[in-house]
mmCIF file of C-alpha atoms in Angstrom:
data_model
loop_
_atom_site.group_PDB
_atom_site.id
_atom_site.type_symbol
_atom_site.label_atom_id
_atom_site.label_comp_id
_atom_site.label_asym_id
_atom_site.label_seq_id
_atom_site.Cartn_x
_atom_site.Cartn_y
_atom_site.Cartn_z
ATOM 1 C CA UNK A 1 7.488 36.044 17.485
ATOM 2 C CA UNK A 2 8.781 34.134 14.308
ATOM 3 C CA UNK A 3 8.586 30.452 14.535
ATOM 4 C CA UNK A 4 9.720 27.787 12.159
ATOM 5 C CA UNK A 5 7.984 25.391 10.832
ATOM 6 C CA UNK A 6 9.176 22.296 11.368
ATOM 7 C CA UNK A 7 8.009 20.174 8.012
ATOM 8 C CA UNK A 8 10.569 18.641 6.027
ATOM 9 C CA UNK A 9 9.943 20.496 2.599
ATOM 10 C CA UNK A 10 11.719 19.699 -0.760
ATOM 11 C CA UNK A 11 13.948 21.695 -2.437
ATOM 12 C CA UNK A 12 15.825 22.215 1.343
ATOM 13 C CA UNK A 13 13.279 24.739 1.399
ATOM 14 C CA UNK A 14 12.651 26.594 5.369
ATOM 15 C CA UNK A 15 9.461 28.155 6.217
ATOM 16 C CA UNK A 16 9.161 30.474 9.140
ATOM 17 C CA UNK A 17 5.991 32.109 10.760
ATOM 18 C CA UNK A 18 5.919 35.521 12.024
ATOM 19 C CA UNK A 19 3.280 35.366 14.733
ATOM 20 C CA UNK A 20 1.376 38.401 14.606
ATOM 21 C CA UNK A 21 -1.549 36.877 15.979
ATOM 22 C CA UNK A 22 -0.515 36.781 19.337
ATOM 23 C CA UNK A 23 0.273 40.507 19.548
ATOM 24 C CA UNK A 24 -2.697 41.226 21.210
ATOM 25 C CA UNK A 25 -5.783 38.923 22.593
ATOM 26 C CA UNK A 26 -8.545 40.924 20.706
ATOM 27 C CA UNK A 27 -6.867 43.690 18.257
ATOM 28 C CA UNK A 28 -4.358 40.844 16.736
ATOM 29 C CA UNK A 29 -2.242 40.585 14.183
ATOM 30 C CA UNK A 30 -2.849 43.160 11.335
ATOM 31 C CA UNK A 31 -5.616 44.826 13.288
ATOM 32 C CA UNK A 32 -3.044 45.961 16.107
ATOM 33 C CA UNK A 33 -0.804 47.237 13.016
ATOM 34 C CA UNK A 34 -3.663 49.374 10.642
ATOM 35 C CA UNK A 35 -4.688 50.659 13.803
ATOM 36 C CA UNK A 36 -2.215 51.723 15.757
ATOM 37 C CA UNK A 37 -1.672 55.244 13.925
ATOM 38 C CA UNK A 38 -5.147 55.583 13.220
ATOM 39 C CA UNK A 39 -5.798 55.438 17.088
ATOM 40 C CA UNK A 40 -2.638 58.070 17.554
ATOM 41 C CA UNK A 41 -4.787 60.612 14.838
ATOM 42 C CA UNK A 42 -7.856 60.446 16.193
ATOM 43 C CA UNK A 43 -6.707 61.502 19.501
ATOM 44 C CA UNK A 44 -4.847 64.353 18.162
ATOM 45 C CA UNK A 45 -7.541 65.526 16.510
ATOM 46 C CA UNK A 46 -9.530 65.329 19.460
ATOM 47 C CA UNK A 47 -11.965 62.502 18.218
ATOM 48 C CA UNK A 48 -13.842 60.707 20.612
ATOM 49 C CA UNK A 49 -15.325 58.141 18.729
ATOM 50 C CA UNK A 50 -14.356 55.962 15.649
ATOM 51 C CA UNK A 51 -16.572 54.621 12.751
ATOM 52 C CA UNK A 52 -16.142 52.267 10.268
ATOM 53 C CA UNK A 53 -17.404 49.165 8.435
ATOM 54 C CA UNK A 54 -17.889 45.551 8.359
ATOM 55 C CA UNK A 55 -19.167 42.187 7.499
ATOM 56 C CA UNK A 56 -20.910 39.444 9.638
ATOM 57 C CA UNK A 57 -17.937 38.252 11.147
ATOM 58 C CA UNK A 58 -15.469 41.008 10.003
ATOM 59 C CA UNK A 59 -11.657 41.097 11.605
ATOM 60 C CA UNK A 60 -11.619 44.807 11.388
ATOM 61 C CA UNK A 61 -15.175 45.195 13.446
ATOM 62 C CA UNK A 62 -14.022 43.046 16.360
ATOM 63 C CA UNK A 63 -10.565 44.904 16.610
ATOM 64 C CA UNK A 64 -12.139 48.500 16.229
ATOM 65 C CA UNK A 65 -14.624 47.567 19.200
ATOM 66 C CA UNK A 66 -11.903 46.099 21.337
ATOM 67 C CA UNK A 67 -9.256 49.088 20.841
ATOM 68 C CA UNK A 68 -11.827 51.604 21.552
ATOM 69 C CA UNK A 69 -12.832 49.612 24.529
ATOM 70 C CA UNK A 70 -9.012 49.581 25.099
ATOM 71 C CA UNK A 71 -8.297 53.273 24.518
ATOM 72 C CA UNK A 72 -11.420 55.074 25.545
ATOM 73 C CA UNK A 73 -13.360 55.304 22.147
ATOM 74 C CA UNK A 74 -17.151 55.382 21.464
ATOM 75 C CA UNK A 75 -17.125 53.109 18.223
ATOM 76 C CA UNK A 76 -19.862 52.914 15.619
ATOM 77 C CA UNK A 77 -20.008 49.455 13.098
ATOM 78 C CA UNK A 78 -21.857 49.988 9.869
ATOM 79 C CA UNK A 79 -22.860 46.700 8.853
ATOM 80 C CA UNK A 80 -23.606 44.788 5.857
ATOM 81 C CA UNK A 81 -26.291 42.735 5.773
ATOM 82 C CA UNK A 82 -30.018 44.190 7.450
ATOM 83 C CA UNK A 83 -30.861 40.451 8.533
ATOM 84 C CA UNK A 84 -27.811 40.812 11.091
ATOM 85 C CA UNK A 85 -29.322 42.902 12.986
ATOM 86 C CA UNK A 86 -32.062 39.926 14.509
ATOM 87 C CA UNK A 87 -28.867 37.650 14.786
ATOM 88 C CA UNK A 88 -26.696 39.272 17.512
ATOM 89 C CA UNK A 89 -26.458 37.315 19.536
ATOM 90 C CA UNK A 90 -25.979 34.229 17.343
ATOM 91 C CA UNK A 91 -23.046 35.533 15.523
ATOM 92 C CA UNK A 92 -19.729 35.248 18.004
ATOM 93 C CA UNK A 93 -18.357 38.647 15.918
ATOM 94 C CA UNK A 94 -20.707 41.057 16.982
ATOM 95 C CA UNK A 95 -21.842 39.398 19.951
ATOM 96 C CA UNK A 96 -18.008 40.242 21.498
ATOM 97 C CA UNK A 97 -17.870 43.739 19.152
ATOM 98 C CA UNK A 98 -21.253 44.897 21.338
ATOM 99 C CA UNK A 99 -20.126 43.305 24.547
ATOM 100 C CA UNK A 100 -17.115 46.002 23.891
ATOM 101 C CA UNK A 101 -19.668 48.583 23.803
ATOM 102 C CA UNK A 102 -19.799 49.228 20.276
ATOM 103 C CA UNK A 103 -23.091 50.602 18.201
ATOM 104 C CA UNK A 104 -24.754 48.758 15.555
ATOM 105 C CA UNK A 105 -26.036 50.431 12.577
ATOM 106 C CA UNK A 106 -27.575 47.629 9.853
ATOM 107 C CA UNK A 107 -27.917 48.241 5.854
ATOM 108 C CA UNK A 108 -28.314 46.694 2.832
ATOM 109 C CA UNK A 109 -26.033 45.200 1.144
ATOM 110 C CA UNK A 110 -27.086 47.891 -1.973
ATOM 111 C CA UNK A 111 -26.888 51.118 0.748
ATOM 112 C CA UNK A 112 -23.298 49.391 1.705
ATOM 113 C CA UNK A 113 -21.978 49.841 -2.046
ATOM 114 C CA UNK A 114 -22.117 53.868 -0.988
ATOM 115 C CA UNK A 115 -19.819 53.440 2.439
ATOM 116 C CA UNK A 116 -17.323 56.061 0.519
ATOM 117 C CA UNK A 117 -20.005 58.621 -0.485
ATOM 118 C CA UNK A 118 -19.791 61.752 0.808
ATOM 119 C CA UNK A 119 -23.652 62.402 1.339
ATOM 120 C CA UNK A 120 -23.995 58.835 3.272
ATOM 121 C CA UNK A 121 -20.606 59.505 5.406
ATOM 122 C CA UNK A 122 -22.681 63.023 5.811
ATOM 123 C CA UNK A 123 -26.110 61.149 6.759
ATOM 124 C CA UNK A 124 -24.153 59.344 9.363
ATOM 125 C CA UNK A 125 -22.729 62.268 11.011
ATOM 126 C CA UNK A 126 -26.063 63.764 11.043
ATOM 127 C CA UNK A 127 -27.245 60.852 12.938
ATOM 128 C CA UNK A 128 -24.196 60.054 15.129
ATOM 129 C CA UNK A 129 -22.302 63.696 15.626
ATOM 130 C CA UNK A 130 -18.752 63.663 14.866
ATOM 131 C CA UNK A 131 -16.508 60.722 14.450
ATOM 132 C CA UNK A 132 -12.808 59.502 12.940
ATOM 133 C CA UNK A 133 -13.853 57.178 10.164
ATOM 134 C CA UNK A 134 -11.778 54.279 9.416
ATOM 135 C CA UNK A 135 -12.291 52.353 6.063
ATOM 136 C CA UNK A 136 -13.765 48.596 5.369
ATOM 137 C CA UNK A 137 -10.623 46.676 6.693
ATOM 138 C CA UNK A 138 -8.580 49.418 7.812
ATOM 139 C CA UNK A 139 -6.844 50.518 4.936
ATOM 140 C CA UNK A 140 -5.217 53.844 4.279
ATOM 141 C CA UNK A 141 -1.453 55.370 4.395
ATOM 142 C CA UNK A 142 -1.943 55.288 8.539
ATOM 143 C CA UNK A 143 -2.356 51.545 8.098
ATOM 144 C CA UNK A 144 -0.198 50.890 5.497
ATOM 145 C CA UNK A 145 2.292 53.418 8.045
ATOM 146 C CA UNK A 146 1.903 50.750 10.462
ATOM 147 C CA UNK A 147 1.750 47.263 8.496
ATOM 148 C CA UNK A 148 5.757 48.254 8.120
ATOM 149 C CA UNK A 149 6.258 47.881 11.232
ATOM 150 C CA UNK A 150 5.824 44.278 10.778
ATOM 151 C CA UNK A 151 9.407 43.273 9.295
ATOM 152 C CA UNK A 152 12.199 44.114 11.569
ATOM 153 C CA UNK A 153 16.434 43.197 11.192
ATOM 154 C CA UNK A 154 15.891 39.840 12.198
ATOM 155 C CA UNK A 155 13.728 39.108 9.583
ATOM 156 C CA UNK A 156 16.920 40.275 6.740
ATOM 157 C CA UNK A 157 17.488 36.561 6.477
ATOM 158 C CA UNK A 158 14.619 35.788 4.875
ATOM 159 C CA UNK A 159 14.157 35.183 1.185
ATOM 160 C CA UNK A 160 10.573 35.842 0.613
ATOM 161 C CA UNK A 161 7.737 37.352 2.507
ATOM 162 C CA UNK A 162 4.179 35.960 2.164
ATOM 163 C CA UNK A 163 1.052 37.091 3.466
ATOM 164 C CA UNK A 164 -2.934 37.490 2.434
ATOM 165 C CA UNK A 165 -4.578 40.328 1.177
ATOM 166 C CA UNK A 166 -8.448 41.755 1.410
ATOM 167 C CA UNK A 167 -7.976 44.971 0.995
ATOM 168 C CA UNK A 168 -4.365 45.458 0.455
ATOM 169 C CA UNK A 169 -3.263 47.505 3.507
ATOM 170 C CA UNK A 170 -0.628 44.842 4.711
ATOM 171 C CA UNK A 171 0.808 44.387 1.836
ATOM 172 C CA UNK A 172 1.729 47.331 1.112
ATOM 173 C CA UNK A 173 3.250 47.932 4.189
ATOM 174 C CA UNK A 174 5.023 44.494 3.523
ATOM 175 C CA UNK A 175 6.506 45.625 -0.077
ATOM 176 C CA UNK A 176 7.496 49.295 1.467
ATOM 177 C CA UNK A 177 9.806 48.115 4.047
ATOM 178 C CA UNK A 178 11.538 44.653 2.837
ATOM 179 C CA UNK A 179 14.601 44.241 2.358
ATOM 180 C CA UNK A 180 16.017 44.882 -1.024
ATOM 181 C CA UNK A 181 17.048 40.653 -1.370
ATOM 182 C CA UNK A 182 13.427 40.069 -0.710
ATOM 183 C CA UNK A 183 10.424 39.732 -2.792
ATOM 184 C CA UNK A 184 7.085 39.553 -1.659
ATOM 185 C CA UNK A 185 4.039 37.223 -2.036
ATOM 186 C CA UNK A 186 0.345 38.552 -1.697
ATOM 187 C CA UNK A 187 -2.263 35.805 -1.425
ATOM 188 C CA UNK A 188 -5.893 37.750 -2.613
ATOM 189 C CA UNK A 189 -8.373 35.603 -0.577
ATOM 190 C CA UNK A 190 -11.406 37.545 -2.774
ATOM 191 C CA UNK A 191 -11.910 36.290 -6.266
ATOM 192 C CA UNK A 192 -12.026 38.493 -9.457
ATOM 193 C CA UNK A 193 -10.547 41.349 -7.732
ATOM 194 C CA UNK A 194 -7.364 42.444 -8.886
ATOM 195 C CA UNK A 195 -5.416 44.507 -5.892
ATOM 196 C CA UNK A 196 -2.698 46.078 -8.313
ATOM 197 C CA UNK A 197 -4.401 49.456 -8.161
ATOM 198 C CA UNK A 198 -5.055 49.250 -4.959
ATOM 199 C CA UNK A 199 -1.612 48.413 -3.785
ATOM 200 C CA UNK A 200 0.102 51.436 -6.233
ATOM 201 C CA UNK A 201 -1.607 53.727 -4.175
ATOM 202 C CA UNK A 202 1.048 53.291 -1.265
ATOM 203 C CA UNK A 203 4.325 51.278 -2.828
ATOM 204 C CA UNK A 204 6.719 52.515 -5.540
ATOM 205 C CA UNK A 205 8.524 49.857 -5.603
ATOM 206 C CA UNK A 206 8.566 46.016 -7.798
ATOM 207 C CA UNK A 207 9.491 43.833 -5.662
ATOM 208 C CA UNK A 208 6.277 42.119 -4.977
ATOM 209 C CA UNK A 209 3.332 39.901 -6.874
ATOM 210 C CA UNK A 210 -0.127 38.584 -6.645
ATOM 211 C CA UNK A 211 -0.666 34.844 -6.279
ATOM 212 C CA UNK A 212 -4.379 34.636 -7.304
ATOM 213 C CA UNK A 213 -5.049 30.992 -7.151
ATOM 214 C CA UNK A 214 -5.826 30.285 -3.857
ATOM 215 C CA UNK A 215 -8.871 32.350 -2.517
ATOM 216 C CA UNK A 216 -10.860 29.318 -2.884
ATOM 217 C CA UNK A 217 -14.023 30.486 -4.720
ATOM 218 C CA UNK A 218 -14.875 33.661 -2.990
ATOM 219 C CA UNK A 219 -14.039 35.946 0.119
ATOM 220 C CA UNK A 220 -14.951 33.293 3.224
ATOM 221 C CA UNK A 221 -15.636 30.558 0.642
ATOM 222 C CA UNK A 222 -14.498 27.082 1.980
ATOM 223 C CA UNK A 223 -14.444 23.100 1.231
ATOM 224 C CA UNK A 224 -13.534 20.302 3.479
ATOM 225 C CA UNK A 225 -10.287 20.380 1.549
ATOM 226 C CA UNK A 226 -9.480 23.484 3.427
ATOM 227 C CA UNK A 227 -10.672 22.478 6.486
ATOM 228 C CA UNK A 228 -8.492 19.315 6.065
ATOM 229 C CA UNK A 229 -5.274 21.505 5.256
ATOM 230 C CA UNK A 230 -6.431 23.760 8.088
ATOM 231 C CA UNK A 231 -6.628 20.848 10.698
ATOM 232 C CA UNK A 232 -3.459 18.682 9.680
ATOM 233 C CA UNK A 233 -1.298 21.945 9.780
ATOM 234 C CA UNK A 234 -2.361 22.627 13.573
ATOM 235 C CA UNK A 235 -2.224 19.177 14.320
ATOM 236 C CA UNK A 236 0.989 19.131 12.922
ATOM 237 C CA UNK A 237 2.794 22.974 14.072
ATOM 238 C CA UNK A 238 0.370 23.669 17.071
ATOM 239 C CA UNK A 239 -0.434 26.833 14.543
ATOM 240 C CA UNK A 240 -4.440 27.711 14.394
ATOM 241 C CA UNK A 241 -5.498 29.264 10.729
ATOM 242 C CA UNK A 242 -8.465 31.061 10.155
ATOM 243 C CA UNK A 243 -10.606 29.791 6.850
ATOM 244 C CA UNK A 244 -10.882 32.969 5.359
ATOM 245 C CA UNK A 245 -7.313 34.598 5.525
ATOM 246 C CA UNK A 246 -4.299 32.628 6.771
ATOM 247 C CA UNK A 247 -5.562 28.994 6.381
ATOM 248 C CA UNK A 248 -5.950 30.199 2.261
ATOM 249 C CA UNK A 249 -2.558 31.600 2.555
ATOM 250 C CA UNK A 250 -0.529 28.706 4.175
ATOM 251 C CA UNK A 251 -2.143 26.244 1.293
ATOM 252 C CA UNK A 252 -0.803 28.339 -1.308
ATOM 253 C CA UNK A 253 2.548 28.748 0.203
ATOM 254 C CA UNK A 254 2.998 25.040 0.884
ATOM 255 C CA UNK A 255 1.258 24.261 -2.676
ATOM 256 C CA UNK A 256 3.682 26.153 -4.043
ATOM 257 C CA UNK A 257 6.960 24.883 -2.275
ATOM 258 C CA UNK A 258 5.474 21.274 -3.550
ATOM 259 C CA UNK A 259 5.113 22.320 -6.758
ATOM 260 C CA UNK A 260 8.897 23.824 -7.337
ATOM 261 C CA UNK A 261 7.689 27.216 -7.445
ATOM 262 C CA UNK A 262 10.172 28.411 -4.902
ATOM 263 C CA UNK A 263 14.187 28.446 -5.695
ATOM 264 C CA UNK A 264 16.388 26.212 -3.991
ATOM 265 C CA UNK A 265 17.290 27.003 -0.693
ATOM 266 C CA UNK A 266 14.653 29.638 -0.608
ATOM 267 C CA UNK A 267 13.858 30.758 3.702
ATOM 268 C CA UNK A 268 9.971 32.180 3.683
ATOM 269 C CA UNK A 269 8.529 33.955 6.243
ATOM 270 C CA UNK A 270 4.737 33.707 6.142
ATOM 271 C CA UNK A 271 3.147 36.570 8.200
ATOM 272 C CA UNK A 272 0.151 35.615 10.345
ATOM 273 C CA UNK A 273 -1.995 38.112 10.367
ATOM 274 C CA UNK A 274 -4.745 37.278 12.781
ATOM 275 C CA UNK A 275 -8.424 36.228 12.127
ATOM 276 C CA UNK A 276 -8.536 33.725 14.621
ATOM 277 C CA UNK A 277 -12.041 35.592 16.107
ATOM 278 C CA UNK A 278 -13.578 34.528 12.655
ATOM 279 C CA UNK A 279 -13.660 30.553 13.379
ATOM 280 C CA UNK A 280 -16.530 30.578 15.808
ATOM 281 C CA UNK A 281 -18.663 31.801 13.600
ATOM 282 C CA UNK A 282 -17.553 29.597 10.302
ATOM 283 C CA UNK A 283 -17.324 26.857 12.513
ATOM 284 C CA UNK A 284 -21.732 27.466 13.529
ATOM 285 C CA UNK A 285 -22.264 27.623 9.363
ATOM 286 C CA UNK A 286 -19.904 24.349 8.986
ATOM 287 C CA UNK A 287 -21.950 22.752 11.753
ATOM 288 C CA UNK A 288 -24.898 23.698 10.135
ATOM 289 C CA UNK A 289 -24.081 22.049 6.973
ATOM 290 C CA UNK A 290 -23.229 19.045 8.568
ATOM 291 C CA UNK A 291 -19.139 20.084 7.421
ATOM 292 C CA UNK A 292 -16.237 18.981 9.558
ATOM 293 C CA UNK A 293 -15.315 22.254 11.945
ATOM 294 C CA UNK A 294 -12.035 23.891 12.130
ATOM 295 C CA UNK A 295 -10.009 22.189 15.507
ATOM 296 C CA UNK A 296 -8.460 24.739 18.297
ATOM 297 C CA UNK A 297 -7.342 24.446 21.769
ATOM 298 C CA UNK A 298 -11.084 24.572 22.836
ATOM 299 C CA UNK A 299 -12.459 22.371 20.406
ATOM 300 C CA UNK A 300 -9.457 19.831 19.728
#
């Protein structure tokens, strides 16, 4: 569902929203797409569970528990972060990814560095049996297949496509199947880490660029002056943001319009990719700071 924001913007600039957030209660947004193929393979090969790896309050961990709840999968989360393992039931991520029957396994953050290794991806099997394994966030080419399924004929209009980028899945799928009029606008949300390489691996094509100013210190890094930006803009459009992807994203866009980095006349659709899981849990480490908390329908 695309909906417009209704802001008056300078420049008689229009910015649209393409609601992929409400695709699905609990695999959302970009979730629902990087795993939608990836649930197709694994059941043609016969797999009947899936494995793969996340963070405290990973996206991709409470999606991959919910679709396997969903589709009849045994799912295994390799997470980051030993300490977790005492705080279950404390953190709203895993507390809804184990209520969907999913397995914990807890390492260190040094043992995570080897996720790709053959010989731990080995170990694992030893200790689980056989599995599908999808990657930290759910990137690869059946993602990436699926993230272009985002875009569709209605969306030709548009002038530019923005959305934000961990691992670089979306996109990809994003550059591969815009319109040739279109460019599009990835917003990094982790600092230092340039996604260029990344990204080659799945697009030929130029019609796309990094905007690396806005990941706010760090991968779930936040201020009040996010939270602020987060909090008008729902008060404002009725439109929850997450802190770590899409609340990052719709600052830079909106920074950017204000700034005259857009042409005139320029019509942006800004994809929504989700997240929304993630605010419980930044919301309990904002609360324990003594921060103001991100606002939604529960808490507003």
């Amino acid at each position: 569902m695309n909906q417009e924001v209704k802001i008056n913007f300078p420049f008689d600039i229009k910015l649209t929203v393409k609601r992929e957030d409400l695709l699905h209660p609990h695999i959302s947004g970009n979730k629902f797409r990087k795993l939608k193929y990836n649930i197709i393979k694994a059941k043609q090969d016969g797999n009947s569970c899936l494995l793969t790896f996340g963070g405290a309050y990973s996206n991709h961990i409470a999606a991959t528990a919910a679709a396997g709840r969903e589709y009849n999968f045994k799912t295994i989360g390799i997470i980051r972060g030993e300490e977790l393992e005492k705080k279950i039931d404390d953190n709203p991520t895993l507390a809804f990814a184990g209520s969907c029957g999913m397995e914990f396994k807890f390492i260190t953050r040094e043992a995570y560095r080897d996720k790709s290794n053959t010989d731990f991806i080995n170990s694992l099997k030893e200790q689980f049996g056989s599995f599908y394994v999808l990657p930290e966030g759910g990137t690869n080419s059946l993602a990436v297949k699926g993230c272009e399924e985002i875009l569709n004929e209605q969306d030709k209009k548009f002038t530019h496509i923005a959305c934000a980028s961990g691992t670089g899945g979306t996109v990809s799928g994003l550059i591969n199947s815009a319109f040739p009029h279109q460019r599009v606008l990835g917003f990094p949300v982790l600092k230092g880490l340039d996604l260029s390489a990344d990204i080659h691996k799945f697009v030929e094509r130029d019609n796309w660029e990094l905007i690396t100013g806005y990941h706010f210190e760090g991968y779930g890094k936040v201020n009040e002056k996010l939270i602020a930006f987060i909090n008008d803009f729902y008060v404002k459009t009725g439109i929850p943001l997450d802190p770590v992807y899409t609340g990052k994203l719709f600052f830079g866009v909106i920074d950017l319009i204000n700034k005259g980095f857009f042409p005139e006349h320029s019509d942006i659709l800004v994809i929504h990719t989700g997240g929304l899981q993630g605010i419980a849990g930044m919301n309990k480490e904002l609360s324990r700071k003594k921060l103001p908390i991100i606002k939604t329908k529960e808490n507003a």
